[in-house]
Amino acid sequence: KSMNKTLKTEQSLEKGAFVLLFSTLVAKIISAVFVIPLSMDFCLGDLGFGYFSAVHDLFVPISTLAISGFPIVVSKLVAEKIAEKNTDDLQSVLSVSRKLLLKIGVVATIVLLALIFPLVYFTDKSMQSIYSYLCLLPSVIFCCFASVYRGFYEGFNNMSPAAISSVYEAIAKLIFGFGVAMLMIKTTGNPAFAAAAAILGISFGSFVAALYLHIKFKKDKPFKNTQSTVVKQNVSISAKHFLTVAFAISFSALCGSFIA
């Protein structure tokens, strides 16, 4: 078979749930350690934290899609192939998912870039929050990229990669975001620049998570045969199926985040 044995080891449902729960708790604690000091007078202060909070609220639905939306779509498609004992098509699922999610990330980034300037113009006459919005944009593509691998491993009931990546993301966000924010406020004294630096930490955390998952995937080498043997018709069908499932699951995830 074309699948590497490292992916055939599945976690039990209980173990997988515990791993996700524990990692979520750790990530939440680290995120709190990151956010709480930012509002203090020695860091962003009220003005800078206002810039940060406004842009951070925009990141919430992006994060929801990256954790609870797109990975579920990919894992569902992977699990279907496993249930059908059709492991040969897993490479096709991964390829289609990666291409589509990267395209979605690029399009979403362009749309956000086009909307940011009128949004800031009508909500912030000083235009100082524009820096923070721009620093958030890279996270969109990184989140989409990470979603592919999170979903792929979760399709095998292996929750550890997604859990570890979330913790790495939180740690990178804390160290880089808080550190650069403090550096900016000390060197420039501008709360808007410091808030942008803190938001850049969020994008950097997304990059670290995506990088970890990509490296792990390459290290595991799940596919011995790197040449795709799927005909174009099957790929188009998979793409259509992916987009249909993605819309339903992502819409539900977004509605849940807004209600919460």
Coordinates of C-alpha atoms in Angstrom, one line a residue:
K1 CA 0.0 0.0 0.0
S2 CA 1.0 3.6 -0.5
M3 CA 0.3 4.6 3.1
N4 CA 3.1 4.9 5.6
K5 CA 2.6 2.8 8.8
T6 CA 3.1 5.9 10.9
L7 CA -0.4 7.1 10.0
K8 CA -2.1 3.8 10.6
T9 CA -1.9 4.0 14.4
E10 CA -5.2 5.6 15.6
Q11 CA -5.9 7.1 18.9
S12 CA -8.9 6.0 20.9
L13 CA -11.8 8.4 21.0
E14 CA -11.2 9.1 24.7
K15 CA -7.5 9.7 24.3
G16 CA -8.1 12.0 21.3
A17 CA -10.7 14.0 23.2
F18 CA -8.4 14.3 26.2
V19 CA -5.5 15.4 24.1
L20 CA -7.6 18.1 22.4
L21 CA -9.1 19.2 25.7
F22 CA -5.7 19.5 27.4
S23 CA -4.1 21.3 24.5
T24 CA -7.0 23.7 24.3
L25 CA -6.7 24.5 28.0
V26 CA -3.0 25.1 27.8
A27 CA -3.4 27.3 24.7
K28 CA -6.1 29.3 26.4
I29 CA -3.9 29.9 29.5
I30 CA -1.0 30.9 27.3
S31 CA -3.3 33.2 25.3
A32 CA -4.5 34.8 28.6
V33 CA -0.9 35.4 29.6
F34 CA -0.4 37.1 26.3
V35 CA -3.5 39.3 26.2
I36 CA -3.9 40.4 29.8
P37 CA -0.5 42.3 30.2
L38 CA -1.1 44.0 26.8
S39 CA -3.8 46.2 28.4
M40 CA -1.5 47.4 31.1
D41 CA -0.1 51.0 31.1
F42 CA 3.5 49.8 30.7
C43 CA 2.5 48.1 27.4
L44 CA -0.3 49.1 25.0
G45 CA -2.4 51.1 27.5
D46 CA -6.1 51.8 26.8
L47 CA -5.6 53.3 23.4
G48 CA -3.3 50.6 22.0
F49 CA -5.4 47.8 23.5
G50 CA -8.4 49.3 21.8
Y51 CA -6.6 49.0 18.5
F52 CA -5.6 45.4 19.4
S53 CA -9.0 44.3 20.5
A54 CA -10.8 45.6 17.4
V55 CA -8.5 43.6 15.1
H56 CA -8.3 40.6 17.4
D57 CA -12.1 40.3 17.1
L58 CA -11.6 39.9 13.4
F59 CA -9.2 37.0 14.0
V60 CA -11.8 35.0 16.0
P61 CA -13.8 33.8 13.0
I62 CA -10.5 33.1 11.1
S63 CA -9.3 31.0 14.0
T64 CA -12.6 29.3 14.3
L65 CA -12.4 28.2 10.6
A66 CA -8.8 27.1 11.1
I67 CA -9.6 24.9 14.1
S68 CA -13.2 24.0 14.0
G69 CA -14.2 24.5 10.3
F70 CA -11.8 23.5 7.6
P71 CA -10.0 20.7 9.5
I72 CA -13.4 19.0 10.0
V73 CA -14.0 19.1 6.3
V74 CA -10.7 17.5 5.5
S75 CA -10.9 14.9 8.3
K76 CA -14.4 13.9 7.1
L77 CA -13.2 13.3 3.5
V78 CA -10.1 11.4 4.8
A79 CA -12.3 9.3 7.1
E80 CA -14.7 8.5 4.2
K81 CA -11.8 7.1 2.2
I82 CA -10.5 5.1 5.2
A83 CA -14.0 3.7 5.7
E84 CA -14.2 2.7 2.1
K85 CA -10.7 1.2 2.4
N86 CA -9.8 3.4 -0.5
T87 CA -6.4 4.6 0.7
D88 CA -5.2 5.3 -2.8
D89 CA -7.4 8.3 -3.1
L90 CA -6.1 9.8 0.2
Q91 CA -3.4 11.6 -1.7
S92 CA -6.0 13.1 -4.0
V93 CA -8.0 14.3 -1.0
L94 CA -4.9 15.9 0.5
S95 CA -3.9 17.5 -2.9
V96 CA -7.4 18.9 -3.6
S97 CA -7.8 20.1 0.0
R98 CA -4.4 21.9 0.0
K99 CA -5.0 23.6 -3.4
L100 CA -8.5 24.7 -2.5
L101 CA -7.7 26.0 0.9
L102 CA -4.7 27.9 -0.3
K103 CA -6.9 29.5 -3.0
I104 CA -9.5 30.3 -0.4
G105 CA -6.8 31.8 1.8
V106 CA -5.4 34.0 -1.0
V107 CA -8.9 35.2 -2.1
A108 CA -9.9 35.9 1.5
T109 CA -6.7 37.9 2.0
I110 CA -7.3 40.0 -1.1
V111 CA -11.0 40.6 -0.1
L112 CA -9.9 41.6 3.4
L113 CA -7.2 43.9 2.0
A114 CA -9.8 45.6 -0.1
L115 CA -12.3 46.0 2.8
I116 CA -9.8 47.1 5.4
F117 CA -9.3 50.7 4.1
P118 CA -13.0 51.7 4.0
L119 CA -13.5 49.9 7.3
V120 CA -10.8 51.8 9.0
Y121 CA -11.8 55.1 7.4
F122 CA -15.4 54.8 8.8
T123 CA -14.4 53.5 12.2
D124 CA -11.1 55.2 13.0
K125 CA -10.7 58.8 11.7
S126 CA -7.0 58.7 12.9
M127 CA -6.4 55.7 10.6
Q128 CA -3.9 54.4 13.2
S129 CA -5.6 51.0 13.4
I130 CA -4.7 50.3 9.8
Y131 CA -1.3 48.9 10.8
S132 CA -2.9 46.2 13.0
Y133 CA -5.3 45.1 10.3
L134 CA -2.5 44.8 7.8
C135 CA -0.4 42.7 10.2
L136 CA -3.3 40.3 10.6
L137 CA -3.5 39.5 6.9
P138 CA -0.7 36.8 6.7
S139 CA -2.5 34.7 9.4
V140 CA -5.3 34.0 6.9
I141 CA -3.1 32.0 4.5
F142 CA -1.2 30.3 7.3
C143 CA -4.4 29.2 9.0
C144 CA -5.8 27.8 5.8
F145 CA -2.5 25.9 5.2
A146 CA -2.4 24.5 8.7
S147 CA -6.1 23.4 8.4
V148 CA -5.1 20.9 5.7
Y149 CA -2.7 19.0 7.9
R150 CA -4.8 19.3 11.0
G151 CA -7.7 17.7 9.2
F152 CA -5.6 15.1 7.5
Y153 CA -4.3 13.7 10.8
E154 CA -7.7 14.1 12.5
G155 CA -9.1 11.9 9.8
F156 CA -7.0 9.1 11.2
N157 CA -8.2 9.9 14.7
N158 CA -4.7 11.3 15.5
M159 CA -5.4 14.5 17.4
S160 CA -1.8 15.0 18.6
P161 CA -0.5 17.0 15.7
A162 CA -3.4 19.5 15.9
A163 CA -3.0 19.7 19.6
I164 CA 0.7 20.3 19.6
S165 CA 0.4 22.9 16.8
S166 CA -2.1 24.9 18.8
V167 CA 0.3 25.0 21.8
Y168 CA 3.2 26.0 19.6
E169 CA 1.0 28.7 18.1
A170 CA 0.1 30.1 21.5
I171 CA 3.7 30.0 22.7
A172 CA 5.0 31.8 19.6
K173 CA 2.3 34.4 19.8
L174 CA 3.2 35.1 23.4
I175 CA 6.9 35.3 23.0
F176 CA 7.0 37.1 19.7
G177 CA 3.9 39.2 20.0
F178 CA 4.4 40.5 23.5
G179 CA 8.1 40.9 23.1
V180 CA 7.9 42.9 19.9
A181 CA 4.9 45.0 21.3
M182 CA 7.1 45.9 24.3
L183 CA 10.0 46.7 22.0
M184 CA 7.8 49.0 19.9
I185 CA 6.3 50.9 22.8
K186 CA 9.7 51.4 24.3
T187 CA 11.4 52.6 21.1
T188 CA 8.6 54.5 19.4
G189 CA 6.1 55.3 22.2
N190 CA 3.3 54.8 19.6
P191 CA 0.4 52.6 20.9
A192 CA -0.7 51.9 17.3
F193 CA 2.7 50.5 16.3
A194 CA 2.8 48.4 19.5
A195 CA -0.7 47.1 18.9
A196 CA 0.3 46.2 15.3
A197 CA 3.3 44.3 16.7
A198 CA 1.1 42.3 19.0
I199 CA -1.2 41.4 16.1
L200 CA 1.9 40.5 14.1
G201 CA 2.6 38.0 16.9
I202 CA -0.7 36.3 16.1
S203 CA 0.3 36.0 12.5
F204 CA 3.6 34.6 13.5
G205 CA 2.0 32.1 15.7
S206 CA -0.1 30.9 12.8
F207 CA 3.0 30.6 10.7
V208 CA 4.7 28.5 13.4
A209 CA 1.7 26.2 13.6
A210 CA 1.6 25.7 9.9
L211 CA 5.4 25.2 9.7
Y212 CA 5.3 22.5 12.5
L213 CA 2.5 20.6 10.8
H214 CA 4.2 20.8 7.4
I215 CA 7.6 19.5 8.8
K216 CA 5.8 16.7 10.7
F217 CA 4.0 15.7 7.6
K218 CA 7.2 15.6 5.6
K219 CA 8.9 13.7 8.3
D220 CA 6.1 11.1 8.5
K221 CA 6.2 10.6 4.7
P222 CA 2.7 9.2 4.5
F223 CA 2.8 8.6 0.8
K224 CA 5.5 6.4 -0.6
N225 CA 4.4 7.2 -4.1
T226 CA 4.4 11.0 -4.7
Q227 CA 3.0 10.7 -8.2
S228 CA -0.8 11.4 -8.4
T229 CA -2.6 8.8 -10.5
V230 CA -6.1 10.4 -10.1
V231 CA -7.8 11.4 -13.4
K232 CA -9.0 15.0 -13.7
Q233 CA -12.6 14.1 -13.6
N234 CA -12.2 12.6 -10.1
V235 CA -10.3 15.6 -9.0
S236 CA -13.1 18.0 -10.1
I237 CA -15.7 15.8 -8.4
S238 CA -13.6 15.9 -5.2
A239 CA -13.2 19.6 -5.4
K240 CA -17.0 20.1 -5.8
H241 CA -17.6 17.7 -2.9
F242 CA -15.1 19.5 -0.8
L243 CA -16.6 22.9 -1.4
T244 CA -20.1 21.7 -0.6
V245 CA -19.1 20.1 2.7
A246 CA -16.8 23.1 3.5
F247 CA -19.6 25.6 3.1
A248 CA -22.0 23.6 5.4
I249 CA -19.5 22.9 8.2
S250 CA -17.7 26.3 8.1
F251 CA -21.0 28.1 8.2
S252 CA -22.1 26.1 11.2
A253 CA -18.7 26.8 12.9
L254 CA -18.9 30.5 12.2
C255 CA -22.5 30.7 13.6
G256 CA -21.4 29.0 16.7
S257 CA -18.5 31.4 17.3
F258 CA -20.7 34.5 16.8
I259 CA -23.4 33.1 19.1
A260 CA -20.7 32.4 21.8

